[in-house]
PDB file of C-alpha atoms and ligand atoms in Angstrom:
ATOM      1  CA  MET A   1      33.792 -10.876  16.970  1.00  0.00           C
ATOM      2  CA  MET A   2      32.467  -7.846  15.434  1.00  0.00           C
ATOM      3  CA  GLN A   3      31.214  -8.269  12.205  1.00  0.00           C
ATOM      4  CA  THR A   4      32.618  -6.109   9.238  1.00  0.00           C
ATOM      5  CA  VAL A   5      31.552  -4.408   5.232  1.00  0.00           C
ATOM      6  CA  GLN A   6      33.348  -3.516   2.956  1.00  0.00           C
ATOM      7  CA  GLN A   7      31.855  -0.188   1.996  1.00  0.00           C
ATOM      8  CA  ILE A   8      32.420   1.791  -1.124  1.00  0.00           C
ATOM      9  CA  GLU A   9      32.156   5.056  -1.701  1.00  0.00           C
ATOM     10  CA  THR A  10      33.031   5.651  -6.156  1.00  0.00           C
ATOM     11  CA  ILE A  11      31.625   4.105  -8.764  1.00  0.00           C
ATOM     12  CA  ALA A  12      34.564   2.626 -10.828  1.00  0.00           C
ATOM     13  CA  GLU A  13      35.888   0.976  -7.349  1.00  0.00           C
ATOM     14  CA  LEU A  14      32.578  -1.358  -6.787  1.00  0.00           C
ATOM     15  CA  ARG A  15      33.191  -1.482 -10.045  1.00  0.00           C
ATOM     16  CA  ARG A  16      36.512  -2.966  -9.752  1.00  0.00           C
ATOM     17  CA  GLN A  17      35.722  -4.922  -7.044  1.00  0.00           C
ATOM     18  CA  LEU A  18      32.755  -6.265  -8.998  1.00  0.00           C
ATOM     19  CA  ARG A  19      35.024  -8.119 -11.901  1.00  0.00           C
ATOM     20  CA  GLU A  20      36.526 -10.780  -9.705  1.00  0.00           C
ATOM     21  CA  PRO A  21      33.416 -11.998  -9.021  1.00  0.00           C
ATOM     22  CA  ARG A  22      30.818 -11.787 -11.491  1.00  0.00           C
ATOM     23  CA  ARG A  23      33.717 -13.750 -14.168  1.00  0.00           C
ATOM     24  CA  GLN A  24      34.226 -16.306 -11.273  1.00  0.00           C
ATOM     25  CA  GLY A  25      29.922 -16.911 -12.221  1.00  0.00           C
ATOM     26  CA  ARG A  26      29.327 -15.874  -8.649  1.00  0.00           C
ATOM     27  CA  ARG A  27      25.617 -14.667  -8.042  1.00  0.00           C
ATOM     28  CA  ILE A  28      25.120 -11.094  -7.291  1.00  0.00           C
ATOM     29  CA  GLY A  29      22.148  -9.191  -5.524  1.00  0.00           C
ATOM     30  CA  PHE A  30      21.572  -6.111  -5.081  1.00  0.00           C
ATOM     31  CA  VAL A  31      19.416  -4.053  -2.684  1.00  0.00           C
ATOM     32  CA  PRO A  32      19.153  -0.433  -3.107  1.00  0.00           C
ATOM     33  CA  THR A  33      18.506   1.438  -0.296  1.00  0.00           C
ATOM     34  CA  MET A  34      17.461   5.154   1.643  1.00  0.00           C
ATOM     35  CA  GLY A  35      19.443   4.348   4.901  1.00  0.00           C
ATOM     36  CA  TYR A  36      18.588   4.328   7.588  1.00  0.00           C
ATOM     37  CA  LEU A  37      17.912   0.523   8.101  1.00  0.00           C
ATOM     38  CA  HIS A  38      15.287  -1.433   9.746  1.00  0.00           C
ATOM     39  CA  GLU A  39      13.467  -4.876   9.810  1.00  0.00           C
ATOM     40  CA  GLY A  40      11.809  -4.331   6.343  1.00  0.00           C
ATOM     41  CA  HIS A  41      15.483  -3.728   4.809  1.00  0.00           C
ATOM     42  CA  LEU A  42      16.965  -6.344   6.689  1.00  0.00           C
ATOM     43  CA  SER A  43      14.635  -8.776   5.110  1.00  0.00           C
ATOM     44  CA  LEU A  44      15.549  -8.058   1.789  1.00  0.00           C
ATOM     45  CA  VAL A  45      18.811  -8.806   2.413  1.00  0.00           C
ATOM     46  CA  ASN A  46      17.783 -12.481   3.988  1.00  0.00           C
ATOM     47  CA  GLU A  47      15.581 -12.951   0.424  1.00  0.00           C
ATOM     48  CA  ALA A  48      19.435 -12.030  -1.284  1.00  0.00           C
ATOM     49  CA  LYS A  49      20.987 -14.807   0.581  1.00  0.00           C
ATOM     50  CA  LYS A  50      18.811 -17.713  -0.761  1.00  0.00           C
ATOM     51  CA  HIS A  51      19.299 -16.550  -3.690  1.00  0.00           C
ATOM     52  CA  CYS A  52      22.513 -14.936  -4.470  1.00  0.00           C
ATOM     53  CA  ASP A  53      26.586 -16.097  -4.029  1.00  0.00           C
ATOM     54  CA  LEU A  54      26.507 -12.121  -2.571  1.00  0.00           C
ATOM     55  CA  VAL A  55      24.796  -8.986  -1.602  1.00  0.00           C
ATOM     56  CA  VAL A  56      25.462  -5.324  -2.575  1.00  0.00           C
ATOM     57  CA  MET A  57      23.339  -2.273  -0.757  1.00  0.00           C
ATOM     58  CA  SER A  58      23.923   0.823  -2.047  1.00  0.00           C
ATOM     59  CA  ILE A  59      22.931   3.533   1.136  1.00  0.00           C
ATOM     60  CA  PHE A  60      22.343   7.075  -0.911  1.00  0.00           C
ATOM     61  CA  VAL A  61      19.601   9.405  -0.405  1.00  0.00           C
ATOM     62  CA  ASN A  62      18.597  10.175  -3.979  1.00  0.00           C
ATOM     63  CA  PRO A  63      18.377  14.140  -4.506  1.00  0.00           C
ATOM     64  CA  LEU A  64      16.187  13.290  -7.552  1.00  0.00           C
ATOM     65  CA  GLN A  65      13.463  11.634  -5.989  1.00  0.00           C
ATOM     66  CA  PHE A  66      11.996  14.317  -3.001  1.00  0.00           C
ATOM     67  CA  GLY A  67      10.150  17.519  -4.249  1.00  0.00           C
ATOM     68  CA  PRO A  68      11.502  20.694  -3.488  1.00  0.00           C
ATOM     69  CA  ASN A  69       9.453  20.584  -0.386  1.00  0.00           C
ATOM     70  CA  GLU A  70      10.428  17.760   0.790  1.00  0.00           C
ATOM     71  CA  ASP A  71      11.973  16.074   2.862  1.00  0.00           C
ATOM     72  CA  PHE A  72      15.442  15.583   1.035  1.00  0.00           C
ATOM     73  CA  ASP A  73      17.410  17.566   4.102  1.00  0.00           C
ATOM     74  CA  ARG A  74      16.146  15.915   7.769  1.00  0.00           C
ATOM     75  CA  TYR A  75      15.783  12.484   6.266  1.00  0.00           C
ATOM     76  CA  PRO A  76      17.136  10.139   8.831  1.00  0.00           C
ATOM     77  CA  ARG A  77      20.916   9.021   8.007  1.00  0.00           C
ATOM     78  CA  ASP A  78      22.964   7.301  10.113  1.00  0.00           C
ATOM     79  CA  LEU A  79      25.634   5.538   8.337  1.00  0.00           C
ATOM     80  CA  GLU A  80      27.313   3.664  11.282  1.00  0.00           C
ATOM     81  CA  ARG A  81      24.620   2.166  12.289  1.00  0.00           C
ATOM     82  CA  ASP A  82      23.615   0.890   9.325  1.00  0.00           C
ATOM     83  CA  LEU A  83      27.496  -0.108   8.318  1.00  0.00           C
ATOM     84  CA  GLN A  84      26.979  -2.494  11.056  1.00  0.00           C
ATOM     85  CA  LEU A  85      23.660  -3.898  10.665  1.00  0.00           C
ATOM     86  CA  ALA A  86      24.008  -3.861   6.653  1.00  0.00           C
ATOM     87  CA  ALA A  87      27.266  -6.066   8.523  1.00  0.00           C
ATOM     88  CA  SER A  88      24.769  -7.955  10.884  1.00  0.00           C
ATOM     89  CA  VAL A  89      22.829  -9.347   8.246  1.00  0.00           C
ATOM     90  CA  GLY A  90      26.036 -10.276   5.985  1.00  0.00           C
ATOM     91  CA  VAL A  91      25.627  -7.935   3.035  1.00  0.00           C
ATOM     92  CA  ASP A  92      29.420  -8.392   1.728  1.00  0.00           C
ATOM     93  CA  MET A  93      29.836  -4.687   0.127  1.00  0.00           C
ATOM     94  CA  VAL A  94      27.467  -1.636   0.380  1.00  0.00           C
ATOM     95  CA  PHE A  95      27.917   0.929  -1.753  1.00  0.00           C
ATOM     96  CA  THR A  96      28.087   4.809  -0.624  1.00  0.00           C
ATOM     97  CA  PRO A  97      28.217   7.005  -2.853  1.00  0.00           C
ATOM     98  CA  SER A  98      27.995  10.717  -2.708  1.00  0.00           C
ATOM     99  CA  VAL A  99      25.941  13.134  -4.666  1.00  0.00           C
ATOM    100  CA  ALA A 100      28.214  13.607  -6.202  1.00  0.00           C
ATOM    101  CA  GLU A 101      29.701  11.196  -6.871  1.00  0.00           C
ATOM    102  CA  MET A 102      26.135  10.471  -8.623  1.00  0.00           C
ATOM    103  CA  TYR A 103      25.708  13.051 -10.606  1.00  0.00           C
ATOM    104  CA  PRO A 104      29.436  14.755 -10.803  1.00  0.00           C
ATOM    105  CA  GLN A 105      27.407  17.313 -13.473  1.00  0.00           C
ATOM    106  CA  GLN A 106      23.559  17.964 -13.658  1.00  0.00           C
ATOM    107  CA  VAL A 107      21.889  15.203 -15.266  1.00  0.00           C
ATOM    108  CA  LYS A 108      19.769  15.474 -18.546  1.00  0.00           C
ATOM    109  CA  THR A 109      18.689  12.383 -19.367  1.00  0.00           C
ATOM    110  CA  ASN A 110      15.265  11.579 -17.114  1.00  0.00           C
ATOM    111  CA  VAL A 111      13.959   8.561 -17.289  1.00  0.00           C
ATOM    112  CA  SER A 112       9.647   8.196 -17.103  1.00  0.00           C
ATOM    113  CA  VAL A 113       7.383   5.258 -17.659  1.00  0.00           C
ATOM    114  CA  ALA A 114       4.377   6.546 -18.653  1.00  0.00           C
ATOM    115  CA  GLY A 115       1.162   5.069 -17.200  1.00  0.00           C
ATOM    116  CA  VAL A 116       2.270   2.892 -14.008  1.00  0.00           C
ATOM    117  CA  SER A 117       3.755   5.974 -13.105  1.00  0.00           C
ATOM    118  CA  GLU A 118       0.923   7.728 -13.053  1.00  0.00           C
ATOM    119  CA  PRO A 119      -1.465   7.678 -10.155  1.00  0.00           C
ATOM    120  CA  LEU A 120      -0.997   7.281  -6.764  1.00  0.00           C
ATOM    121  CA  CYS A 121       2.259   9.008  -6.088  1.00  0.00           C
ATOM    122  CA  GLY A 122       2.887   9.635  -9.292  1.00  0.00           C
ATOM    123  CA  ARG A 123       0.318  12.292  -8.950  1.00  0.00           C
ATOM    124  CA  SER A 124       1.137  13.280  -5.100  1.00  0.00           C
ATOM    125  CA  ARG A 125       4.732  14.356  -5.743  1.00  0.00           C
ATOM    126  CA  PRO A 126       5.138  14.990  -9.770  1.00  0.00           C
ATOM    127  CA  GLY A 127       8.515  13.821 -10.593  1.00  0.00           C
ATOM    128  CA  HIS A 128       9.150  11.253  -8.399  1.00  0.00           C
ATOM    129  CA  PHE A 129       9.056   8.479 -10.027  1.00  0.00           C
ATOM    130  CA  ASP A 130      11.316   9.762 -12.754  1.00  0.00           C
ATOM    131  CA  GLY A 131      13.509  10.632 -10.238  1.00  0.00           C
ATOM    132  CA  VAL A 132      13.555   6.654  -8.629  1.00  0.00           C
ATOM    133  CA  ALA A 133      13.969   5.081 -11.831  1.00  0.00           C
ATOM    134  CA  THR A 134      16.558   7.050 -12.858  1.00  0.00           C
ATOM    135  CA  VAL A 135      18.540   6.218 -10.082  1.00  0.00           C
ATOM    136  CA  VAL A 136      17.764   2.759 -10.167  1.00  0.00           C
ATOM    137  CA  LEU A 137      18.183   2.403 -14.378  1.00  0.00           C
ATOM    138  CA  LYS A 138      22.302   3.627 -13.478  1.00  0.00           C
ATOM    139  CA  LEU A 139      22.738   1.880 -10.298  1.00  0.00           C
ATOM    140  CA  LEU A 140      21.831  -1.511 -12.122  1.00  0.00           C
ATOM    141  CA  GLN A 141      24.579  -0.247 -14.678  1.00  0.00           C
ATOM    142  CA  ILE A 142      26.753   0.384 -11.253  1.00  0.00           C
ATOM    143  CA  VAL A 143      25.943  -2.719 -10.567  1.00  0.00           C
ATOM    144  CA  GLN A 144      25.229  -4.876 -12.740  1.00  0.00           C
ATOM    145  CA  PRO A 145      23.066  -7.801  -9.923  1.00  0.00           C
ATOM    146  CA  ASP A 146      21.371 -11.066 -11.328  1.00  0.00           C
ATOM    147  CA  TYR A 147      19.089 -10.167  -8.989  1.00  0.00           C
ATOM    148  CA  ALA A 148      17.241  -6.883  -6.910  1.00  0.00           C
ATOM    149  CA  PHE A 149      15.300  -6.760  -4.296  1.00  0.00           C
ATOM    150  CA  PHE A 150      12.560  -4.350  -3.664  1.00  0.00           C
ATOM    151  CA  GLY A 151      10.336  -4.163  -0.572  1.00  0.00           C
ATOM    152  CA  GLN A 152       6.608  -4.573  -2.061  1.00  0.00           C
ATOM    153  CA  LYS A 153       5.607  -1.255   0.948  1.00  0.00           C
ATOM    154  CA  ASP A 154       5.896   0.346  -3.132  1.00  0.00           C
ATOM    155  CA  ALA A 155       4.221  -1.468  -4.678  1.00  0.00           C
ATOM    156  CA  GLN A 156       4.385   1.586  -7.438  1.00  0.00           C
ATOM    157  CA  GLN A 157       7.261   1.336  -7.096  1.00  0.00           C
ATOM    158  CA  VAL A 158       8.034  -2.047  -7.782  1.00  0.00           C
ATOM    159  CA  ALA A 159       5.763  -1.699 -10.171  1.00  0.00           C
ATOM    160  CA  VAL A 160       7.643   1.156 -11.725  1.00  0.00           C
ATOM    161  CA  VAL A 161      10.716  -0.485 -11.755  1.00  0.00           C
ATOM    162  CA  GLU A 162       9.514  -3.663 -13.424  1.00  0.00           C
ATOM    163  CA  GLN A 163       8.464  -2.207 -15.811  1.00  0.00           C
ATOM    164  CA  MET A 164      11.334  -0.398 -17.422  1.00  0.00           C
ATOM    165  CA  VAL A 165      13.293  -3.247 -16.055  1.00  0.00           C
ATOM    166  CA  GLN A 166      11.231  -5.571 -19.221  1.00  0.00           C
ATOM    167  CA  ASP A 167      11.022  -2.303 -21.198  1.00  0.00           C
ATOM    168  CA  LEU A 168      14.782  -1.508 -21.443  1.00  0.00           C
ATOM    169  CA  SER A 169      16.028  -4.703 -21.454  1.00  0.00           C
ATOM    170  CA  VAL A 170      17.901  -4.655 -18.375  1.00  0.00           C
ATOM    171  CA  PRO A 171      19.347  -8.201 -17.474  1.00  0.00           C
ATOM    172  CA  VAL A 172      18.195  -8.353 -14.263  1.00  0.00           C
ATOM    173  CA  LYS A 173      15.717  -9.715 -12.379  1.00  0.00           C
ATOM    174  CA  ILE A 174      13.272  -7.951  -9.902  1.00  0.00           C
ATOM    175  CA  VAL A 175      12.256 -10.002  -6.769  1.00  0.00           C
ATOM    176  CA  PRO A 176       9.763  -7.936  -5.097  1.00  0.00           C
ATOM    177  CA  CYS A 177       9.396  -9.160  -1.183  1.00  0.00           C
ATOM    178  CA  PRO A 178       6.620  -8.500   1.215  1.00  0.00           C
ATOM    179  CA  ILE A 179       6.090  -6.271   3.490  1.00  0.00           C
ATOM    180  CA  VAL A 180       7.480  -6.369   7.224  1.00  0.00           C
ATOM    181  CA  ARG A 181       5.192  -4.902  10.274  1.00  0.00           C
ATOM    182  CA  GLU A 182       5.935  -4.273  13.251  1.00  0.00           C
ATOM    183  CA  ALA A 183       3.863  -6.181  16.043  1.00  0.00           C
ATOM    184  CA  ASP A 184      -0.064  -3.513  15.790  1.00  0.00           C
ATOM    185  CA  GLY A 185       0.391  -3.933  12.227  1.00  0.00           C
ATOM    186  CA  LEU A 186       2.434  -0.050  11.140  1.00  0.00           C
ATOM    187  CA  ALA A 187       4.471  -0.905   8.544  1.00  0.00           C
ATOM    188  CA  MET A 188       8.538  -0.289   8.320  1.00  0.00           C
ATOM    189  CA  SER A 189       9.054   3.344   7.031  1.00  0.00           C
ATOM    190  CA  SER A 190      12.642   4.982   8.191  1.00  0.00           C
ATOM    191  CA  ARG A 191       9.684   7.899   8.291  1.00  0.00           C
ATOM    192  CA  ASN A 192       8.507   6.630  11.354  1.00  0.00           C
ATOM    193  CA  VAL A 193      10.612   8.007  13.632  1.00  0.00           C
ATOM    194  CA  TYR A 194       9.250  10.797  13.073  1.00  0.00           C
ATOM    195  CA  LEU A 195       6.339  10.484  14.584  1.00  0.00           C
ATOM    196  CA  ASN A 196       5.072  11.285  17.529  1.00  0.00           C
ATOM    197  CA  PRO A 197       3.421   9.208  20.179  1.00  0.00           C
ATOM    198  CA  GLU A 198       0.124  10.000  19.485  1.00  0.00           C
ATOM    199  CA  GLU A 199       0.569  10.256  15.382  1.00  0.00           C
ATOM    200  CA  ARG A 200       2.279   6.437  15.386  1.00  0.00           C
ATOM    201  CA  LYS A 201      -0.870   5.598  18.311  1.00  0.00           C
ATOM    202  CA  GLN A 202      -3.055   6.746  15.429  1.00  0.00           C
ATOM    203  CA  ALA A 203      -1.405   5.277  12.224  1.00  0.00           C
ATOM    204  CA  THR A 204      -2.459   2.393  13.475  1.00  0.00           C
ATOM    205  CA  VAL A 205      -5.232   3.247  11.623  1.00  0.00           C
ATOM    206  CA  LEU A 206      -3.364   2.683   8.276  1.00  0.00           C
ATOM    207  CA  PHE A 207      -3.648  -1.750   8.717  1.00  0.00           C
ATOM    208  CA  ARG A 208      -6.362  -2.017  10.670  1.00  0.00           C
ATOM    209  CA  SER A 209      -8.259  -0.486   6.917  1.00  0.00           C
ATOM    210  CA  LEU A 210      -6.262  -2.286   5.326  1.00  0.00           C
ATOM    211  CA  GLN A 211      -7.287  -5.888   6.725  1.00  0.00           C
ATOM    212  CA  LEU A 212     -11.088  -4.064   6.687  1.00  0.00           C
ATOM    213  CA  ALA A 213     -10.790  -3.750   2.734  1.00  0.00           C
ATOM    214  CA  LYS A 214      -9.328  -8.075   2.159  1.00  0.00           C
ATOM    215  CA  GLN A 215     -12.027  -8.468   3.802  1.00  0.00           C
ATOM    216  CA  ARG A 216     -14.858  -6.422   2.096  1.00  0.00           C
ATOM    217  CA  LEU A 217     -13.113  -7.496  -0.938  1.00  0.00           C
ATOM    218  CA  ALA A 218     -13.364 -11.011   0.162  1.00  0.00           C
ATOM    219  CA  GLY A 219     -17.338 -10.737   0.247  1.00  0.00           C
ATOM    220  CA  GLY A 220     -17.297  -9.349  -3.638  1.00  0.00           C
ATOM    221  CA  GLU A 221     -18.587  -5.821  -2.170  1.00  0.00           C
ATOM    222  CA  GLU A 222     -18.996  -3.057  -4.105  1.00  0.00           C
ATOM    223  CA  LEU A 223     -15.234  -0.715  -4.574  1.00  0.00           C
ATOM    224  CA  GLU A 224     -16.542   2.124  -4.294  1.00  0.00           C
ATOM    225  CA  SER A 225     -18.416   1.944  -1.309  1.00  0.00           C
ATOM    226  CA  ILE A 226     -15.069  -0.133   0.267  1.00  0.00           C
ATOM    227  CA  ARG A 227     -13.668   2.955  -0.446  1.00  0.00           C
ATOM    228  CA  ASP A 228     -15.826   4.885   1.104  1.00  0.00           C
ATOM    229  CA  GLU A 229     -15.384   2.297   4.683  1.00  0.00           C
ATOM    230  CA  ILE A 230     -11.863   2.704   4.376  1.00  0.00           C
ATOM    231  CA  VAL A 231     -11.398   6.770   4.342  1.00  0.00           C
ATOM    232  CA  ARG A 232     -14.081   6.908   7.519  1.00  0.00           C
ATOM    233  CA  SER A 233     -12.432   4.529   9.008  1.00  0.00           C
ATOM    234  CA  ILE A 234      -9.491   6.681   8.595  1.00  0.00           C
ATOM    235  CA  GLN A 235     -10.900   9.763   9.040  1.00  0.00           C
ATOM    236  CA  ALA A 236     -11.785   9.169  12.059  1.00  0.00           C
ATOM    237  CA  GLU A 237      -8.486   9.336  14.030  1.00  0.00           C
ATOM    238  CA  PRO A 238      -8.095  12.884  14.533  1.00  0.00           C
ATOM    239  CA  LEU A 239      -4.920  13.122  13.148  1.00  0.00           C
ATOM    240  CA  ALA A 240      -5.083  11.330  10.409  1.00  0.00           C
ATOM    241  CA  ASP A 241      -5.360  13.269   6.774  1.00  0.00           C
ATOM    242  CA  ILE A 242      -5.470  11.601   4.340  1.00  0.00           C
ATOM    243  CA  ASP A 243      -3.516  12.304   0.730  1.00  0.00           C
ATOM    244  CA  TYR A 244      -5.180   9.185  -1.419  1.00  0.00           C
ATOM    245  CA  VAL A 245      -7.049   6.100  -0.480  1.00  0.00           C
ATOM    246  CA  GLU A 246      -7.527   4.043  -3.965  1.00  0.00           C
ATOM    247  CA  LEU A 247      -7.829   0.404  -5.269  1.00  0.00           C
ATOM    248  CA  LEU A 248      -5.992  -0.370  -8.870  1.00  0.00           C
ATOM    249  CA  ARG A 249      -5.878  -3.589 -10.944  1.00  0.00           C
ATOM    250  CA  TYR A 250      -2.185  -4.670 -10.687  1.00  0.00           C
ATOM    251  CA  PRO A 251       0.189  -4.269 -11.723  1.00  0.00           C
ATOM    252  CA  ASP A 252      -0.737  -1.811 -14.616  1.00  0.00           C
ATOM    253  CA  LEU A 253      -2.234   0.643 -11.586  1.00  0.00           C
ATOM    254  CA  ALA A 254      -5.578   0.681 -13.623  1.00  0.00           C
ATOM    255  CA  GLN A 255      -8.696   2.146 -12.729  1.00  0.00           C
ATOM    256  CA  LEU A 256     -11.562  -0.850 -11.792  1.00  0.00           C
ATOM    257  CA  ASP A 257     -15.316  -0.652 -12.015  1.00  0.00           C
ATOM    258  CA  SER A 258     -15.331  -3.624 -10.927  1.00  0.00           C
ATOM    259  CA  VAL A 259     -13.357  -6.949  -9.735  1.00  0.00           C
ATOM    260  CA  GLU A 260     -13.077 -10.873 -11.625  1.00  0.00           C
ATOM    261  CA  LYS A 261     -11.906 -13.869  -9.961  1.00  0.00           C
ATOM    262  CA  GLY A 262      -8.543 -13.971  -9.602  1.00  0.00           C
ATOM    263  CA  GLU A 263      -7.758 -10.407 -10.108  1.00  0.00           C
ATOM    264  CA  ARG A 264      -4.820  -8.645  -8.332  1.00  0.00           C
ATOM    265  CA  VAL A 265      -6.108  -5.366  -6.636  1.00  0.00           C
ATOM    266  CA  LEU A 266      -3.601  -3.576  -5.632  1.00  0.00           C
ATOM    267  CA  VAL A 267      -5.559  -1.160  -2.188  1.00  0.00           C
ATOM    268  CA  ALA A 268      -3.202   1.810  -1.667  1.00  0.00           C
ATOM    269  CA  LEU A 269      -3.322   4.555   0.804  1.00  0.00           C
ATOM    270  CA  ALA A 270      -0.989   7.534   1.766  1.00  0.00           C
ATOM    271  CA  VAL A 271      -1.882   9.504   5.115  1.00  0.00           C
ATOM    272  CA  ARG A 272      -0.354  12.040   6.624  1.00  0.00           C
ATOM    273  CA  PHE A 273      -0.080  12.297  10.302  1.00  0.00           C
ATOM    274  CA  GLY A 274       1.207  15.828  11.074  1.00  0.00           C
ATOM    275  CA  LYS A 275       4.306  16.250   8.556  1.00  0.00           C
ATOM    276  CA  THR A 276       5.068  13.204   7.721  1.00  0.00           C
ATOM    277  CA  ARG A 277       3.041  11.213   5.258  1.00  0.00           C
ATOM    278  CA  LEU A 278       2.647   7.156   5.368  1.00  0.00           C
ATOM    279  CA  ILE A 279       2.079   4.723   3.023  1.00  0.00           C
ATOM    280  CA  ASP A 280       0.404   0.808   3.124  1.00  0.00           C
ATOM    281  CA  ASN A 281      -1.074  -1.557   1.038  1.00  0.00           C
ATOM    282  CA  MET A 282      -2.424  -5.020  -0.077  1.00  0.00           C
ATOM    283  CA  MET A 283      -2.386  -6.986  -3.006  1.00  0.00           C
ATOM    284  CA  VAL A 284      -5.397  -8.926  -2.528  1.00  0.00           C
ATOM    285  CA  THR A 285      -6.548 -12.336  -4.971  1.00  0.00           C
ATOM    286  CA  VAL A 286     -10.245 -11.700  -5.656  1.00  0.00           C
TER     287      VAL A 286
HETATM  288  O1  PAF B   1      13.298   2.892  -1.582  1.00  0.00           O
HETATM  289  C1  PAF B   1      13.859   3.453  -1.703  1.00  0.00           C
HETATM  290  O2  PAF B   1      14.883   2.653  -0.677  1.00  0.00           O
HETATM  291  C2  PAF B   1      14.532   4.001  -3.274  1.00  0.00           C
HETATM  292  O3  PAF B   1      13.296   4.246  -3.793  1.00  0.00           O
HETATM  293  C3  PAF B   1      15.431   3.383  -4.080  1.00  0.00           C
HETATM  294  C4  PAF B   1      14.727   2.194  -5.306  1.00  0.00           C
HETATM  295  C5  PAF B   1      16.516   2.648  -2.960  1.00  0.00           C
HETATM  296  C6  PAF B   1      15.572   4.342  -5.272  1.00  0.00           C
HETATM  297  O4  PAF B   1      16.096   5.606  -4.879  1.00  0.00           O
END
């Protein structure tokens, strides 16, 4: 029998549906997404099911986190397929608000997390993390989950959300979950569908470069020379156009001159292949 999932489109209805389970003390897990689900999203649901009695997923392509020349309009969407996938992994409720439901009037409140939002994607995509923090706080207010699950592929997003939750005493436990990769190492992303076959092939350089960085860090090499080596290995792919390659301290994303033993280093990459900008990262404890 085909499994189905409860789809809820309004904030009022979702709140109403969650009232009784919450009163019964059921633990609510939340998986926020922008849809076009892949194995990475489904792994967040699997993790949520381990910790929680009821799993709510949101599917909302949030206009606030896209810049004027970014891919908001062409961001891939397939709600029917998403609902089937969500049902197949046991999501209980899928919240699919429209833009008008989420933002019925011009948004005048902006959540801005200083420091961790600034380097990496914050520099390349001005305003992006304000849009993310604003929508995540709003979704957390709507769902009021006990736990919320985020993929570590967006490591900076995890750092921003953790800082925000801490600063604003939001009563939720943020659970970062490991990156899920294709067999050849490419990190799963809804944007991978944009890649043509040659770009897709060359994009595997990202994971290879991260593995190289991990080896070099383990070998005690200087950060600057590791960075140079990663840049060279990515530039060897003719279609790759580097946005950034950085090695930063995690979770505060501070610049590092050298690394201490036991320190967590985030090796983070953003690279364009044609019109598609991919990000990937690896966390290395030195
Ligand atoms: O990671 C995403 O898909 C989005 O940034 C999120 C967390 C759903 C907010 O729109």
